[in-house]
């Protein structure tokens, strides 16, 4: 018995050590990115050690040739991503509830339209969006990018959340109606709280998609002060040359918010995606 417990303990220790090793391997590029962003200029090639000789934040506070700081682009990304996510929730959550609960001959047609919209590449809708936004005065306007991102995130959210609303027992709605709740009250007080894991998952994925968007920002934002972080990261890769500390600073500001959000909400994201994959 003791030998079996000893072997089990050794097996757990080996698995733990292997897990830690694999985690370190996957996290090392993230560490190297942050460490490089904190190095003095030129140290990335002159002294490529594991730790910076001294920590400096010049790459984060340095303004570019247009006199714009990194945090201006960060603010623009926050406005666009949170605006697109809010619009996606306002339109996507009720739409998914309607497609799951109300019976109509058009439901299958609407679902097909959402699936097609999800599969279409962003480049395919750039020209019609640009023509319409130009007429509406939404070029060089964050609202245009928000609306563009919503065309991609709303179908995704509807497809995810419909499975949650569809599998919630109808008896809960019937009980709420008996207690005096109308359709809107039933949706807000009963359906939304029950579908909280799915809504968190959909919100996180919509935020990730809009945060990393570069196609719409590149098309609709020409003024430097309005551009977002992914677009500046793309430009930095071609313009900064060997200034790797600046490039890594941009990359850190792009990646870290997503990592933090995922760490804080990973329980809901993993459970939401798992549940959504087995519900029909």
Coordinates of N, CA and C in Angstrom, one line a residue, residues 16-242:
X16 N 3.5 17.2 -12.4 CA 3.5 18.6 -12.0 C 4.7 19.3 -12.6
X17 N 5.9 18.7 -12.5 CA 7.1 19.3 -13.1 C 7.0 19.4 -14.6
X18 N 6.4 18.4 -15.3 CA 6.2 18.5 -16.7 C 5.3 19.7 -17.1
X19 N 4.2 19.8 -16.3 CA 3.3 20.9 -16.5 C 3.9 22.3 -16.3
X20 N 4.7 22.4 -15.3 CA 5.4 23.7 -15.1 C 6.4 24.0 -16.2
X21 N 7.1 22.9 -16.7 CA 8.1 23.1 -17.8 C 7.4 23.6 -19.1
X22 N 6.2 22.9 -19.4 CA 5.5 23.3 -20.6 C 5.0 24.7 -20.5
X23 N 4.5 25.0 -19.3 CA 3.9 26.4 -19.1 C 5.0 27.4 -19.2
X24 N 6.2 27.2 -18.7 CA 7.3 28.1 -18.9 C 7.7 28.3 -20.3
X25 N 7.7 27.2 -21.1 CA 8.0 27.3 -22.5 C 7.1 28.1 -23.2
X26 N 5.8 28.0 -22.9 CA 4.7 28.8 -23.6 C 4.7 30.2 -23.2
X27 N 5.1 30.5 -21.9 CA 5.1 31.9 -21.4 C 6.4 32.6 -21.7
X28 N 7.4 31.9 -22.1 CA 8.7 32.6 -22.3 C 8.6 33.7 -23.4
X29 N 8.0 33.4 -24.5 CA 7.9 34.6 -25.5 C 7.2 35.8 -24.9
X30 N 6.2 35.6 -24.1 CA 5.6 36.8 -23.4 C 6.5 37.5 -22.5
X31 N 7.3 36.7 -21.7 CA 8.3 37.3 -20.8 C 9.3 38.1 -21.7
X32 N 9.8 37.5 -22.7 CA 10.9 38.1 -23.5 C 10.3 39.4 -24.2
X33 N 9.1 39.4 -24.6 CA 8.5 40.6 -25.1 C 8.5 41.7 -24.1
X34 N 8.0 41.5 -22.9 CA 8.0 42.5 -21.8 C 9.4 42.9 -21.4
X35 N 10.3 42.0 -21.3 CA 11.6 42.3 -20.9 C 12.3 43.2 -22.0
X36 N 12.1 42.9 -23.2 CA 12.7 43.7 -24.3 C 12.2 45.1 -24.3
X37 N 10.9 45.2 -24.0 CA 10.3 46.6 -24.0 C 10.8 47.4 -22.9
X38 N 11.4 46.8 -21.8 CA 11.9 47.5 -20.7 C 13.4 47.8 -20.8
X39 N 14.1 47.3 -21.9 CA 15.5 47.5 -22.0 C 15.9 48.9 -22.5
X40 N 17.1 49.4 -22.2 CA 17.5 50.6 -22.8 C 17.7 50.5 -24.3
X41 N 17.7 51.6 -25.0 CA 17.8 51.5 -26.5 C 19.1 50.8 -26.9
X42 N 19.0 49.8 -27.8 CA 20.1 49.1 -28.4 C 20.6 47.9 -27.6
X43 N 20.1 47.7 -26.4 CA 20.5 46.6 -25.6 C 20.1 45.2 -26.1
X44 N 19.0 45.2 -26.9 CA 18.5 44.0 -27.4 C 19.5 43.2 -28.3
X45 N 20.4 44.0 -28.9 CA 21.4 43.3 -29.7 C 22.8 43.4 -29.1
X46 N 23.1 44.4 -28.3 CA 24.4 44.5 -27.7 C 24.6 43.6 -26.5
X47 N 23.4 43.4 -25.7 CA 23.5 42.6 -24.5 C 22.2 41.8 -24.4
X48 N 22.0 40.8 -25.2 CA 20.7 40.1 -25.2 C 20.7 39.0 -24.1
X49 N 20.7 39.5 -22.8 CA 20.6 38.7 -21.7 C 19.1 38.4 -21.3
X50 N 18.9 37.5 -20.3 CA 17.6 37.2 -19.9 C 16.9 38.3 -19.1
X51 N 17.7 39.2 -18.5 CA 17.2 40.3 -17.7 C 17.8 41.6 -18.2
X52 N 17.0 42.6 -18.3 CA 17.6 43.9 -18.7 C 18.6 44.4 -17.7
X53 N 19.6 45.1 -18.2 CA 20.7 45.7 -17.3 C 20.1 46.7 -16.4
X54 N 19.1 47.5 -16.9 CA 18.3 48.4 -16.1 C 17.0 48.6 -16.7
X55 N 16.0 48.8 -15.9 CA 14.6 48.9 -16.4 C 14.3 50.4 -16.7
X56 N 13.9 50.6 -18.0 CA 13.5 52.0 -18.4 C 12.1 51.9 -19.1
X57 N 11.4 52.9 -19.0 CA 10.0 53.0 -19.6 C 9.9 54.0 -20.7
X58 N 11.1 54.3 -21.3 CA 11.2 55.2 -22.4 C 10.3 54.8 -23.6
X59 N 10.3 53.5 -23.8 CA 9.6 53.0 -25.0 C 8.1 53.2 -24.9
X60 N 7.6 53.3 -23.6 CA 6.2 53.4 -23.4 C 5.7 54.9 -23.4
X61 N 6.6 55.8 -23.0 CA 6.2 57.2 -22.9 C 6.8 58.0 -24.1
X62 N 7.6 57.4 -25.0 CA 8.2 58.1 -26.1 C 7.1 58.4 -27.1
X63 N 7.0 59.6 -27.6 CA 6.1 60.0 -28.7 C 6.7 59.7 -30.0
X64 N 5.9 59.4 -31.0 CA 6.4 59.1 -32.3 C 6.6 60.3 -33.1
X65 N 6.9 60.1 -34.4 CA 7.2 61.3 -35.3 C 6.1 62.3 -35.4
X66 N 4.8 61.8 -35.1 CA 3.7 62.6 -35.2 C 3.4 63.4 -33.9
X67 N 4.2 63.1 -32.9 CA 4.0 63.8 -31.6 C 2.8 63.1 -30.8
X68 N 2.5 61.9 -31.1 CA 1.4 61.2 -30.4 C 2.0 60.0 -29.6
X69 N 1.5 59.9 -28.4 CA 2.1 58.9 -27.4 C 1.3 57.6 -27.6
X70 N 1.9 56.5 -27.0 CA 1.3 55.2 -27.1 C -0.1 55.2 -26.5
X71 N -0.3 55.9 -25.4 CA -1.5 55.9 -24.7 C -2.7 56.5 -25.4
X72 N -2.4 57.4 -26.4 CA -3.4 57.9 -27.3 C -4.0 56.8 -28.1
X73 N -3.1 56.0 -28.7 CA -3.6 54.8 -29.5 C -4.3 53.8 -28.6
X74 N -3.9 53.6 -27.3 CA -4.5 52.8 -26.4 C -5.9 53.2 -26.1
X75 N -6.1 54.5 -25.9 CA -7.4 55.1 -25.7 C -8.3 54.9 -26.9
X76 N -7.8 55.0 -28.1 CA -8.6 54.8 -29.3 C -9.1 53.3 -29.4
X77 N -8.2 52.4 -29.0 CA -8.5 51.0 -29.1 C -9.6 50.7 -28.0
X78 N -9.5 51.3 -26.9 CA -10.5 51.0 -25.8 C -11.9 51.6 -26.3
X79 N -11.9 52.7 -26.9 CA -13.2 53.3 -27.3 C -13.8 52.4 -28.4
X80 N -13.0 52.0 -29.4 CA -13.5 51.1 -30.5 C -14.0 49.8 -30.0
X81 N -13.1 49.1 -29.2 CA -13.4 47.7 -28.8 C -14.6 47.7 -27.8
X82 N -14.6 48.6 -26.8 CA -15.7 48.6 -25.9 C -17.0 49.1 -26.5
X83 N -16.9 50.0 -27.5 CA -18.1 50.5 -28.2 C -18.7 49.3 -29.0
X84 N -17.8 48.6 -29.7 CA -18.3 47.5 -30.6 C -18.9 46.4 -29.7
X85 N -18.3 46.1 -28.6 CA -18.8 45.1 -27.7 C -20.1 45.5 -27.1
X86 N -20.3 46.7 -26.7 CA -21.6 47.2 -26.1 C -22.7 47.1 -27.2
X87 N -22.4 47.5 -28.4 CA -23.4 47.4 -29.5 C -23.7 46.0 -29.8
X88 N -22.7 45.1 -29.7 CA -22.9 43.7 -30.0 C -23.9 43.1 -29.0
X89 N -23.7 43.4 -27.7 CA -24.5 42.9 -26.6 C -26.0 43.4 -26.7
X90 N -26.1 44.7 -27.0 CA -27.4 45.3 -27.1 C -28.2 44.7 -28.2
X91 N -27.6 44.4 -29.3 CA -28.3 43.8 -30.4 C -28.3 42.3 -30.5
X92 N -27.1 41.7 -30.1 CA -27.0 40.3 -30.2 C -27.7 39.4 -29.2
X93 N -27.7 39.9 -28.0 CA -28.4 39.1 -26.9 C -29.9 39.0 -27.2
X94 N -30.6 40.1 -27.4 CA -32.1 39.9 -27.7 C -32.3 39.1 -29.0
X95 N -31.4 39.3 -30.0 CA -31.6 38.6 -31.3 C -31.5 37.1 -31.1
X96 N -30.5 36.7 -30.3 CA -30.3 35.2 -30.0 C -31.4 34.7 -29.2
X97 N -32.0 35.4 -28.3 CA -33.1 35.0 -27.5 C -34.4 34.8 -28.4
X98 N -34.6 35.8 -29.3 CA -35.7 35.6 -30.3 C -35.6 34.5 -31.2
X99 N -34.3 34.2 -31.7 CA -34.1 33.1 -32.6 C -34.3 31.7 -31.9
X100 N -34.0 31.7 -30.6 CA -34.1 30.5 -29.8 C -35.6 30.2 -29.3
X101 N -36.3 31.2 -29.1 CA -37.6 31.0 -28.5 C -38.8 31.2 -29.4
X102 N -38.8 32.1 -30.3 CA -40.0 32.4 -31.1 C -39.9 31.5 -32.4
X103 N -41.1 30.9 -32.7 CA -41.2 30.0 -33.8 C -41.7 30.8 -35.0
X104 N -41.0 30.7 -36.1 CA -41.3 31.4 -37.3 C -40.7 30.7 -38.5
X105 N -41.2 30.8 -39.7 CA -40.7 30.2 -40.9 C -39.4 30.9 -41.3
X106 N -39.2 32.1 -40.8 CA -38.0 32.9 -41.1 C -36.8 32.6 -40.3
X107 N -37.0 31.8 -39.2 CA -35.9 31.5 -38.3 C -34.7 30.8 -39.0
X108 N -35.0 29.8 -39.8 CA -33.9 29.1 -40.5 C -33.2 30.0 -41.5
X109 N -34.0 30.9 -42.1 CA -33.4 31.8 -43.1 C -32.5 32.8 -42.3
X110 N -32.9 33.3 -41.2 CA -32.1 34.3 -40.4 C -30.9 33.6 -39.9
X111 N -31.0 32.4 -39.4 CA -29.8 31.6 -39.0 C -28.8 31.4 -40.1
X112 N -29.3 31.1 -41.3 CA -28.4 31.0 -42.5 C -27.7 32.3 -42.8
X113 N -28.4 33.4 -42.7 CA -27.8 34.7 -42.9 C -26.7 35.0 -41.9
X114 N -27.0 34.7 -40.7 CA -26.0 34.9 -39.6 C -24.7 34.0 -39.9
X115 N -24.9 32.8 -40.3 CA -23.8 31.9 -40.6 C -23.0 32.4 -41.7
X116 N -23.7 32.8 -42.8 CA -23.0 33.3 -44.0 C -22.2 34.6 -43.6
X117 N -22.8 35.5 -42.8 CA -22.2 36.7 -42.4 C -20.9 36.4 -41.5
X118 N -21.0 35.3 -40.7 CA -19.8 34.9 -39.9 C -18.7 34.4 -40.8
X119 N -19.0 33.7 -41.9 CA -18.0 33.1 -42.7 C -17.4 34.1 -43.7
X120 N -18.1 35.2 -44.0 CA -17.6 36.1 -45.0 C -16.3 36.8 -44.5
X121 N -15.3 36.9 -45.3 CA -14.1 37.7 -44.9 C -14.4 39.2 -44.8
X122 N -13.6 39.8 -44.0 CA -13.8 41.2 -43.8 C -13.6 42.1 -45.0
X123 N -12.6 41.6 -45.8 CA -12.3 42.4 -47.1 C -13.4 42.4 -48.1
X124 N -14.3 41.4 -48.0 CA -15.5 41.4 -48.9 C -16.5 42.5 -48.7
X125 N -16.6 43.0 -47.5 CA -17.6 44.0 -47.2 C -16.9 45.4 -47.0
X126 N -15.6 45.5 -47.2 CA -15.0 46.8 -47.1 C -15.5 47.9 -48.1
X127 N -15.6 47.5 -49.3 CA -16.0 48.4 -50.3 C -17.4 49.0 -50.1
X128 N -18.4 48.1 -49.9 CA -19.8 48.7 -49.7 C -19.8 49.5 -48.4
X129 N -19.1 49.1 -47.3 CA -19.1 49.9 -46.1 C -18.4 51.2 -46.3
X130 N -17.3 51.2 -47.1 CA -16.6 52.5 -47.3 C -17.5 53.5 -48.1
X131 N -18.2 53.0 -49.1 CA -19.1 53.9 -49.9 C -20.2 54.4 -49.0
X132 N -20.8 53.6 -48.2 CA -21.9 54.1 -47.3 C -21.4 55.0 -46.2
X133 N -20.3 54.6 -45.6 CA -19.8 55.4 -44.5 C -19.3 56.8 -45.0
X134 N -18.8 56.8 -46.2 CA -18.4 58.1 -46.8 C -19.5 59.0 -47.0
X135 N -20.7 58.5 -47.4 CA -21.9 59.3 -47.6 C -22.4 59.8 -46.2
X136 N -22.3 58.9 -45.2 CA -22.8 59.3 -43.9 C -21.8 60.1 -43.0
X137 N -20.6 60.3 -43.6 CA -19.6 61.1 -42.8 C -18.9 60.3 -41.7
X138 N -18.8 59.0 -41.9 CA -18.2 58.2 -40.8 C -16.8 57.8 -41.1
X139 N -16.2 58.3 -42.2 CA -14.8 58.1 -42.4 C -14.0 59.0 -41.4
X140 N -12.9 58.4 -40.9 CA -12.2 59.1 -39.8 C -13.1 59.4 -38.6
X141 N -13.8 58.4 -38.3 CA -14.7 58.5 -37.1 C -14.7 57.1 -36.5
X142 N -14.6 57.1 -35.1 CA -14.5 55.8 -34.4 C -15.9 55.1 -34.6
X143 N -17.0 55.8 -34.7 CA -18.3 55.1 -34.9 C -18.3 54.2 -36.1
X144 N -17.6 54.6 -37.2 CA -17.6 53.8 -38.4 C -16.9 52.5 -38.1
X145 N -15.8 52.5 -37.4 CA -15.1 51.3 -37.0 C -15.9 50.4 -36.1
X146 N -16.6 51.1 -35.1 CA -17.4 50.3 -34.2 C -18.5 49.6 -35.0
X147 N -19.2 50.2 -35.9 CA -20.2 49.6 -36.7 C -19.7 48.5 -37.5
X148 N -18.5 48.7 -38.1 CA -17.9 47.7 -38.9 C -17.5 46.4 -38.1
X149 N -16.9 46.6 -36.9 CA -16.6 45.5 -36.1 C -17.9 44.7 -35.7
X150 N -18.9 45.5 -35.4 CA -20.2 44.8 -35.0 C -20.8 43.9 -36.1
X151 N -20.5 44.2 -37.4 CA -20.9 43.3 -38.4 C -20.3 41.9 -38.3
X152 N -19.2 41.8 -37.7 CA -18.5 40.5 -37.5 C -18.8 39.9 -36.1
X153 N -18.9 40.7 -35.1 CA -19.1 40.2 -33.8 C -20.6 39.8 -33.5
X154 N -21.5 40.5 -34.0 CA -22.9 40.2 -33.8 C -23.3 38.8 -34.2
X155 N -23.0 38.4 -35.5 CA -23.3 37.0 -35.9 C -22.7 36.0 -35.0
X156 N -21.4 36.2 -34.6 CA -20.7 35.3 -33.7 C -21.4 35.1 -32.4
X157 N -21.8 36.3 -31.8 CA -22.5 36.2 -30.5 C -23.9 35.6 -30.6
X158 N -24.6 35.8 -31.7 CA -25.9 35.2 -31.8 C -25.8 33.7 -31.9
X159 N -24.8 33.2 -32.7 CA -24.6 31.8 -32.9 C -24.3 31.1 -31.5
X160 N -23.5 31.8 -30.7 CA -23.1 31.2 -29.4 C -24.2 31.2 -28.4
X161 N -24.9 32.4 -28.3 CA -25.9 32.5 -27.2 C -27.2 31.8 -27.6
X162 N -27.5 31.6 -28.8 CA -28.8 30.9 -29.2 C -28.9 29.5 -28.5
X163 N -27.8 28.8 -28.4 CA -27.8 27.5 -27.8 C -28.1 27.6 -26.3
X164 N -27.7 28.6 -25.7 CA -28.0 28.8 -24.2 C -29.5 29.0 -24.0
X165 N -30.0 30.0 -24.8 CA -31.4 30.3 -24.6 C -32.3 29.1 -25.0
X166 N -31.9 28.4 -26.0 CA -32.7 27.3 -26.5 C -32.8 26.2 -25.5
X167 N -31.8 25.9 -24.7 CA -31.8 24.8 -23.8 C -32.3 25.2 -22.4
X168 N -32.7 26.4 -22.2 CA -33.3 26.8 -20.9 C -34.7 26.3 -20.9
X169 N -35.2 25.6 -19.9 CA -36.6 25.1 -19.8 C -37.6 26.2 -20.0
X170 N -38.6 25.9 -20.8 CA -39.7 26.9 -21.1 C -40.5 27.1 -19.8
X171 N -40.5 26.1 -18.9 CA -41.3 26.2 -17.7 C -40.9 27.4 -16.9
X172 N -39.7 27.8 -16.9 CA -39.2 29.0 -16.2 C -39.9 30.3 -16.7
X173 N -40.0 30.4 -18.0 CA -40.7 31.5 -18.6 C -42.2 31.5 -18.3
X174 N -42.8 30.3 -18.4 CA -44.2 30.2 -18.1 C -44.5 30.6 -16.6
X175 N -43.6 30.2 -15.7 CA -43.8 30.5 -14.3 C -43.6 32.0 -14.1
X176 N -42.7 32.7 -14.8 CA -42.6 34.1 -14.7 C -43.8 34.8 -15.3
X177 N -44.4 34.3 -16.4 CA -45.6 34.9 -16.9 C -46.7 34.8 -15.9
X178 N -46.8 33.7 -15.3 CA -47.9 33.5 -14.3 C -47.7 34.5 -13.1
X179 N -46.5 34.8 -12.8 CA -46.2 35.7 -11.7 C -46.4 37.1 -12.1
X180 N -46.7 37.4 -13.3 CA -47.0 38.7 -13.8 C -45.9 39.4 -14.6
X181 N -44.9 38.7 -15.0 CA -43.8 39.3 -15.8 C -44.2 39.3 -17.3
X182 N -44.0 40.3 -18.0 CA -44.2 40.4 -19.4 C -43.0 39.8 -20.1
X183 N -43.1 39.8 -21.4 CA -42.0 39.2 -22.2 C -40.6 39.9 -21.9
X184 N -40.7 41.2 -21.8 CA -39.4 42.0 -21.6 C -38.9 41.7 -20.2
X185 N -39.8 41.7 -19.2 CA -39.4 41.4 -17.8 C -38.9 39.9 -17.7
X186 N -39.5 39.0 -18.4 CA -39.0 37.6 -18.3 C -37.6 37.5 -18.9
X187 N -37.4 38.2 -20.0 CA -36.1 38.2 -20.6 C -35.0 38.8 -19.7
X188 N -35.3 39.9 -19.1 CA -34.3 40.6 -18.3 C -34.1 39.9 -17.0
X189 N -35.1 39.5 -16.3 CA -35.0 39.0 -15.0 C -34.8 37.5 -14.9
X190 N -35.1 36.8 -15.9 CA -35.0 35.3 -15.9 C -33.9 34.8 -16.8
X191 N -34.1 35.1 -18.1 CA -33.3 34.5 -19.1 C -31.8 35.0 -19.1
X192 N -31.7 36.3 -18.9 CA -30.3 36.9 -18.9 C -29.5 36.4 -17.7
X193 N -30.0 36.4 -16.5 CA -29.2 35.9 -15.4 C -28.8 34.4 -15.5
X194 N -29.8 33.6 -16.0 CA -29.5 32.2 -16.2 C -28.4 31.9 -17.2
X195 N -28.4 32.8 -18.3 CA -27.4 32.6 -19.4 C -26.1 33.4 -19.1
X196 N -25.9 33.8 -17.9 CA -24.7 34.6 -17.5 C -23.4 34.0 -18.0
X197 N -23.1 32.7 -17.9 CA -21.8 32.2 -18.4 C -21.7 32.4 -19.9
X198 N -22.8 32.1 -20.6 CA -22.7 32.3 -22.1 C -22.5 33.7 -22.5
X199 N -23.2 34.6 -21.8 CA -23.1 36.1 -22.1 C -21.7 36.5 -21.8
X200 N -21.1 36.1 -20.7 CA -19.7 36.5 -20.4 C -18.7 35.9 -21.5
X201 N -19.0 34.7 -21.9 CA -18.1 34.1 -23.0 C -18.3 34.9 -24.3
X202 N -19.5 35.2 -24.7 CA -19.8 36.0 -25.9 C -19.2 37.4 -25.8
X203 N -19.3 38.0 -24.6 CA -18.7 39.4 -24.4 C -17.2 39.4 -24.6
X204 N -16.6 38.4 -24.0 CA -15.1 38.3 -24.1 C -14.7 38.0 -25.5
X205 N -15.3 37.2 -26.2 CA -14.9 36.9 -27.6 C -15.1 38.1 -28.5
X206 N -16.3 38.8 -28.3 CA -16.5 40.0 -29.1 C -15.5 41.1 -28.8
X207 N -15.1 41.2 -27.5 CA -14.0 42.1 -27.1 C -12.7 41.8 -27.7
X208 N -12.3 40.5 -27.7 CA -11.1 40.0 -28.3 C -11.1 40.3 -29.8
X209 N -12.2 40.1 -30.5 CA -12.3 40.3 -32.0 C -12.1 41.7 -32.3
X210 N -12.8 42.6 -31.6 CA -12.8 44.0 -31.9 C -11.5 44.7 -31.5
X211 N -10.9 44.2 -30.4 CA -9.6 44.7 -29.9 C -8.5 44.4 -31.0
X212 N -8.5 43.3 -31.6 CA -7.5 42.9 -32.5 C -7.7 43.3 -34.0
X213 N -8.8 44.0 -34.2 CA -9.2 44.3 -35.6 C -8.2 45.3 -36.1
X214 N -7.7 45.1 -37.4 CA -6.8 46.0 -38.1 C -7.4 46.4 -39.4
X215 N -8.2 45.5 -40.1 CA -8.6 45.8 -41.4 C -9.5 47.0 -41.5
X216 N -10.5 47.1 -40.6 CA -11.5 48.2 -40.6 C -10.8 49.5 -40.2
X217 N -9.9 49.4 -39.2 CA -9.2 50.6 -38.7 C -8.3 51.2 -39.8
X218 N -7.7 50.3 -40.6 CA -6.8 50.7 -41.7 C -7.6 51.3 -42.8
X219 N -8.8 50.9 -43.0 CA -9.6 51.4 -44.1 C -10.3 52.7 -43.8
X220 N -10.8 52.8 -42.5 CA -11.7 53.9 -42.2 C -11.0 55.1 -41.4
X221 N -9.8 54.8 -40.9 CA -9.1 55.8 -40.1 C -7.9 56.2 -40.8
X222 N -7.8 57.5 -41.3 CA -6.7 58.0 -41.9 C -5.9 59.0 -41.1
X223 N -6.6 59.6 -40.1 CA -6.0 60.6 -39.2 C -5.2 59.9 -38.2
X224 N -3.9 60.3 -38.0 CA -3.0 59.6 -37.1 C -3.5 59.6 -35.6
X225 N -4.2 60.6 -35.2 CA -4.6 60.7 -33.8 C -5.8 59.8 -33.5
X226 N -6.4 59.2 -34.6 CA -7.6 58.4 -34.4 C -7.3 56.9 -34.5
X227 N -6.0 56.6 -34.9 CA -5.7 55.2 -35.2 C -5.6 54.3 -33.9
X228 N -5.8 53.0 -34.0 CA -5.8 52.1 -32.9 C -4.5 51.4 -32.8
X229 N -4.3 50.6 -31.7 CA -3.1 50.0 -31.4 C -2.6 48.9 -32.5
X230 N -3.5 48.0 -32.9 CA -3.1 47.0 -33.9 C -2.5 47.7 -35.2
X231 N -3.2 48.8 -35.6 CA -2.7 49.5 -36.8 C -1.3 50.1 -36.6
X232 N -1.1 50.7 -35.4 CA 0.2 51.2 -35.1 C 1.3 50.1 -35.0
X233 N 0.9 49.0 -34.4 CA 1.8 47.9 -34.4 C 2.2 47.4 -35.8
X234 N 1.3 47.4 -36.7 CA 1.6 47.0 -38.0 C 2.5 48.0 -38.7
X235 N 2.3 49.3 -38.5 CA 3.2 50.3 -39.0 C 4.6 50.2 -38.4
X236 N 4.6 50.0 -37.1 CA 5.9 50.0 -36.4 C 6.8 48.8 -36.9
X237 N 6.2 47.8 -37.3 CA 7.0 46.6 -37.8 C 7.8 47.0 -39.1
X238 N 7.3 48.0 -39.8 CA 7.9 48.4 -41.1 C 8.7 49.6 -40.9
X239 N 8.4 50.5 -39.9 CA 9.0 51.8 -39.9 C 10.2 51.9 -38.8
X240 N 10.1 51.1 -37.8 CA 11.0 51.3 -36.7 C 12.4 50.5 -36.9
X241 N 12.4 49.6 -37.8 CA 13.6 48.9 -38.1 C 14.1 48.1 -36.9
X242 N 15.3 48.5 -36.3 CA 15.9 47.7 -35.3 C 15.5 48.2 -33.9

